[in-house]
Coordinates of C-alpha atoms in Angstrom, one line a residue:
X215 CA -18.4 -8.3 -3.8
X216 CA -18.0 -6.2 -6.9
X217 CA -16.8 -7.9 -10.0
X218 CA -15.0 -4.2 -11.1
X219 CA -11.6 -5.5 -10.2
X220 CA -11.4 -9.0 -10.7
X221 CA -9.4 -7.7 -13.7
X222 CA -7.1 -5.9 -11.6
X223 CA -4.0 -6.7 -10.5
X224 CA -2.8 -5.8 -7.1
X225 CA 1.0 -5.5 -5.8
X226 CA 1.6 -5.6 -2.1
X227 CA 4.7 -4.0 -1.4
X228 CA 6.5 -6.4 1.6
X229 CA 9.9 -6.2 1.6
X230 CA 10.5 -3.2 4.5
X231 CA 13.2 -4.3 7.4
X232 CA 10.8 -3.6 9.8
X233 CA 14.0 -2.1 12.1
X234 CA 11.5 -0.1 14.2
X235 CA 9.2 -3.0 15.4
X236 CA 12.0 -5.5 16.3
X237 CA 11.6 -4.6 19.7
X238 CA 8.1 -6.8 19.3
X239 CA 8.8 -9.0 16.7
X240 CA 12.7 -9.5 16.0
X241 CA 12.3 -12.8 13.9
X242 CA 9.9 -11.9 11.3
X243 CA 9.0 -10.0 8.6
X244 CA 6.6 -7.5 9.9
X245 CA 3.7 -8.4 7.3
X246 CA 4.1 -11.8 8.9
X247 CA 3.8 -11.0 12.4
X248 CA 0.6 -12.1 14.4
X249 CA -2.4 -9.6 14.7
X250 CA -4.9 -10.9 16.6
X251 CA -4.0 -14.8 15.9
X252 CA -2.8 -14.4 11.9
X253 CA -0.5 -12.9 10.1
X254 CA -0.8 -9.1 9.3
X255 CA -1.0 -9.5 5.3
X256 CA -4.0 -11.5 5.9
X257 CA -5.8 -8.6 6.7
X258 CA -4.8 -7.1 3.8
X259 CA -5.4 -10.0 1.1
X260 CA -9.1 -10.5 3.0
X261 CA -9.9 -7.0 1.7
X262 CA -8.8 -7.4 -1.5
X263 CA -10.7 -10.6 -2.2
X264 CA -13.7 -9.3 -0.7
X265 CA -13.5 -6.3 -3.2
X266 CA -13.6 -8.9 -6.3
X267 CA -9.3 -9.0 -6.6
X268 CA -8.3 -12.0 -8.2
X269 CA -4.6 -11.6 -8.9
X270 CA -1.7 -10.3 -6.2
X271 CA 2.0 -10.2 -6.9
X272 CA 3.8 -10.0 -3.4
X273 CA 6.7 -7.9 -3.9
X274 CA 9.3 -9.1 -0.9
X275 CA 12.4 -8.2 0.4
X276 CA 14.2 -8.7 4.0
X277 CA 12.9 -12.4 5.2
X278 CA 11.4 -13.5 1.3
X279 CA 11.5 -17.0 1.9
X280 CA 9.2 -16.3 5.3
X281 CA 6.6 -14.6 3.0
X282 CA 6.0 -16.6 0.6
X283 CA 6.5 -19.6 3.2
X284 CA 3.8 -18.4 4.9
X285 CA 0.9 -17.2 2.0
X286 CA 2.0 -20.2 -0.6
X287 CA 0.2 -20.0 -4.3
X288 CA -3.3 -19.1 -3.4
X289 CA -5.3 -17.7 -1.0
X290 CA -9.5 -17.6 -1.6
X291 CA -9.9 -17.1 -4.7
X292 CA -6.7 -15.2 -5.1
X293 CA -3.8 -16.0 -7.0
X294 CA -0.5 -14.8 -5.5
X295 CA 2.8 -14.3 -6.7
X296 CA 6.3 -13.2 -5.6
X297 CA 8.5 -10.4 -6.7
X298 CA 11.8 -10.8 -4.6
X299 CA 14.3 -8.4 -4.7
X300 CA 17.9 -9.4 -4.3
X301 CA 18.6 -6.1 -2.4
X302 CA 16.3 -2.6 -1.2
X303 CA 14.7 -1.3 -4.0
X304 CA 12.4 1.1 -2.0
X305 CA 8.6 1.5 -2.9
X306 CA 8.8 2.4 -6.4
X307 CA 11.9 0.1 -7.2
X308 CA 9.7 -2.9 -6.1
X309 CA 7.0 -2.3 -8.2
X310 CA 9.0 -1.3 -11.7
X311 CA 11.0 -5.2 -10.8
X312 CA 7.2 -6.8 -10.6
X313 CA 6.0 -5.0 -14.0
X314 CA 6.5 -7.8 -16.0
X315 CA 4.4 -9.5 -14.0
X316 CA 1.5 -6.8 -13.7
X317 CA -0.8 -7.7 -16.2
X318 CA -3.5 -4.8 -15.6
X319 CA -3.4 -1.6 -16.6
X320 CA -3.8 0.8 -13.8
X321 CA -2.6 -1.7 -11.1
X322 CA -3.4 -1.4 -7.3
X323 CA -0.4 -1.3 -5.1
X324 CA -1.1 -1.3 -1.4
X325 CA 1.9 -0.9 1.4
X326 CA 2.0 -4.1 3.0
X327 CA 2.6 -2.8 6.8
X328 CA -1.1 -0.7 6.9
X329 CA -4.3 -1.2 7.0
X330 CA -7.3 1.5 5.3
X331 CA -11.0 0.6 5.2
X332 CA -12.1 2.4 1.6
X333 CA -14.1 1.6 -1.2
X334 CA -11.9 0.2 -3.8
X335 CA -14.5 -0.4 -6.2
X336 CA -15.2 3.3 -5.7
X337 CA -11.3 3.9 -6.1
X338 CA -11.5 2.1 -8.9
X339 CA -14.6 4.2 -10.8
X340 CA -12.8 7.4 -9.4
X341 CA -9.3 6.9 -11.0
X342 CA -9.0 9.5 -14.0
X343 CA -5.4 10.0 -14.3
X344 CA -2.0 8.4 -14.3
X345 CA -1.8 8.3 -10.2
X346 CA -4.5 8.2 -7.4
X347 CA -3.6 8.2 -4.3
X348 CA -6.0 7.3 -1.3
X349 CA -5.5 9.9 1.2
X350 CA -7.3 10.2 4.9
X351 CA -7.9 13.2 7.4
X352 CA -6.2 12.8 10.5
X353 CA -5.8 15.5 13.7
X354 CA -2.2 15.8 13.5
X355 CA -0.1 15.3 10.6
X356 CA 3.4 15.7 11.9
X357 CA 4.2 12.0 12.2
X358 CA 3.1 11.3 8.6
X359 CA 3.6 14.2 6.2
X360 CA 0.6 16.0 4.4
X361 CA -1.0 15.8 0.6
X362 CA -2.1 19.2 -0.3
X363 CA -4.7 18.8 -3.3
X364 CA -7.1 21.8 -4.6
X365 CA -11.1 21.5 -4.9
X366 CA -10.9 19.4 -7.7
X367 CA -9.0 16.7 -6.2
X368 CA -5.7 17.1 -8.3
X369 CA -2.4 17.0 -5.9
X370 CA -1.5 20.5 -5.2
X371 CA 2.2 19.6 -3.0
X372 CA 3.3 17.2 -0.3
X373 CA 4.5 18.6 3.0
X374 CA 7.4 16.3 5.0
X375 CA 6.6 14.4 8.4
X376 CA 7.8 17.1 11.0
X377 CA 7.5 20.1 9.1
X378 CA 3.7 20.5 9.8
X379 CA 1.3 20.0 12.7
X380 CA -2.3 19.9 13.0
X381 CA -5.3 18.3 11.1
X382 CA -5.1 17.3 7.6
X383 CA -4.7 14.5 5.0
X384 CA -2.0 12.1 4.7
X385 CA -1.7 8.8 2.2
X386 CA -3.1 5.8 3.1
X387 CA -0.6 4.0 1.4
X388 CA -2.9 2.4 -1.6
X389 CA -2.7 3.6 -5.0
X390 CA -4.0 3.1 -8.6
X391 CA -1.1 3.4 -11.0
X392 CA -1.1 3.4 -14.5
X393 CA 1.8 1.2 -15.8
X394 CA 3.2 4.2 -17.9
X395 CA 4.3 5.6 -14.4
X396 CA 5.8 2.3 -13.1
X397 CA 7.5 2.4 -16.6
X398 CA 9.0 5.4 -16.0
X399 CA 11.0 4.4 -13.0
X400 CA 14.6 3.9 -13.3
X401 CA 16.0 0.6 -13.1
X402 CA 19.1 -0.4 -10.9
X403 CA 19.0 1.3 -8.0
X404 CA 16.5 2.2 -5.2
X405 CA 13.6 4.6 -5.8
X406 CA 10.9 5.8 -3.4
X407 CA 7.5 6.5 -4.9
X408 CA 6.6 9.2 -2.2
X409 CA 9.5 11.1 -2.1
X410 CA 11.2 10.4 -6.1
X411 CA 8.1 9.6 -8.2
X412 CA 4.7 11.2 -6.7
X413 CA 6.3 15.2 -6.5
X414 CA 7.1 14.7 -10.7
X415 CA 3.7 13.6 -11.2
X416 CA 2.3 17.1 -9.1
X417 CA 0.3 18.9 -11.7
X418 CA 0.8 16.1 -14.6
X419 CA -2.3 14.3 -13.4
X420 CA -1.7 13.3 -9.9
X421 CA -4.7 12.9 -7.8
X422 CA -6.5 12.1 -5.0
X423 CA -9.7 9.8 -3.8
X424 CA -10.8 10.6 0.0
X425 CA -11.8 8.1 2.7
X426 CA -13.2 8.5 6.2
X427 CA -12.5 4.4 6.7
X428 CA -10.2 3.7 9.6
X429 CA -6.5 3.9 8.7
X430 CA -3.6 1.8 10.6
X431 CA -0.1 0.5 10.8
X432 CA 2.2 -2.1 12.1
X433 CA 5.6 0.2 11.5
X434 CA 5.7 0.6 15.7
X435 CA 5.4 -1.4 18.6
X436 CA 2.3 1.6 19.4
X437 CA 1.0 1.2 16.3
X438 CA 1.2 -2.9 16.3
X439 CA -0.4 -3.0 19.7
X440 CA -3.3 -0.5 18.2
X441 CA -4.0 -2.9 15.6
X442 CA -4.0 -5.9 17.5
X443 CA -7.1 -4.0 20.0
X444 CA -9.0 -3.6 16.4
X445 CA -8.7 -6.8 14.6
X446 CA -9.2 -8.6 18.3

């Protein structure tokens, strides 16, 4: 354990419908739904404790009251809190809701419905500019869109799911965030980091840190199947 981000506040972003794994798990919110015998967001506050976290603000959505139901006030040595949106805010409309309740400056925000082994102390060290995003190599991009970046790491484009094939590297859904770009967001309606605030930041001190650690999701009935074989 490293104590480099026990001063670190950490947003889990868990209010997605989940519309594409009903078929699997129609009565619950996906982060709630049972990988190998416990809850998916488990998996996800385990790593961040192990890494030295000490304070995580939930932000939920579609099925609230079955998150925080389920996860309560504390886990380990983790204090958790709740950021419940009355309607979608998307990715970055969560997170500029919670900011009065991030009390670090960058925060880590994680998606709540993957999984990516990486160094977050090492993230942590790395982080240089107002964005980082964790990005991982994979054979074929096409489902998942591509980060372009240049030699030095800084974010060079991104490239849509579907117009691309082939190898490259695609976010692993955790950032570092400075709150000066969470600030930034515009209130009242929703706003989708990828798509809305990550292209801005291209060239204004967006970059990337690089993992070979295993990356997963829950978003399919595929994917929640793969992820039950590697917890189990």
């Amino acid at each position: 354990m490293s104590d480099r981000l026990k001063h670190v506040t950490a947003a889990i972003l868990a209010g997605g419908q989940g519309t594409r794994l009903r078929a699997v798990v129609a009565d619950r919110q996906k982060v709630v739904a049972p990988v190998a015998g416990r809850p998916f967001l488990y998996r996800l506050l385990d790593q961040l404790a192990d890494a030295g976290v000490r304070r995580i603000i939930i932000c939920t959505g579609y099925q609230s009251g079955q998150v925080s139901d389920a996860f309560g006030e504390t886990y380990r040595d983790i204090e958790l809190r709740y950021s419940a949106e009355a309607e979608p805010l998307g990715t970055a409309g969560a997170l500029r809701q919670a900011l009065p309740l991030l009390d670090s400056d960058p925060i880590l925000a994680l998606n709540g419905d993957s999984f990516c082994e990486t160094e977050l102390p090492s993230l942590l060290a790395a982080h240089q500019s107002q964005a980082t995003i964790v990005v991982r190599e994979v054979p074929d991009t096409t489902q998942s869109g591509r980060v372009e970046f240049d030699t030095t790491g800084a974010v060079t484009s991104f490239i849509e799911k579907g117009q691309t094939t082939g190898s490259g590297w695609i976010s692993a859904g955790v950032y570092l965030l400075n709150l000066e770009v969470l600030a930034s967001v515009p209130v009242g309606r929703a706003v989708s980091i990828e798509r809305e605030v990550f292209p801005v930041l291209v060239g204004r001190g967006l970059r990337v840190f690089r993992t070979d650690g295993r990356f997963l999701d829950i978003g399919t009935p595929e994917s929640y199947a793969n992820a039950q074989r590697y917890f189990k």
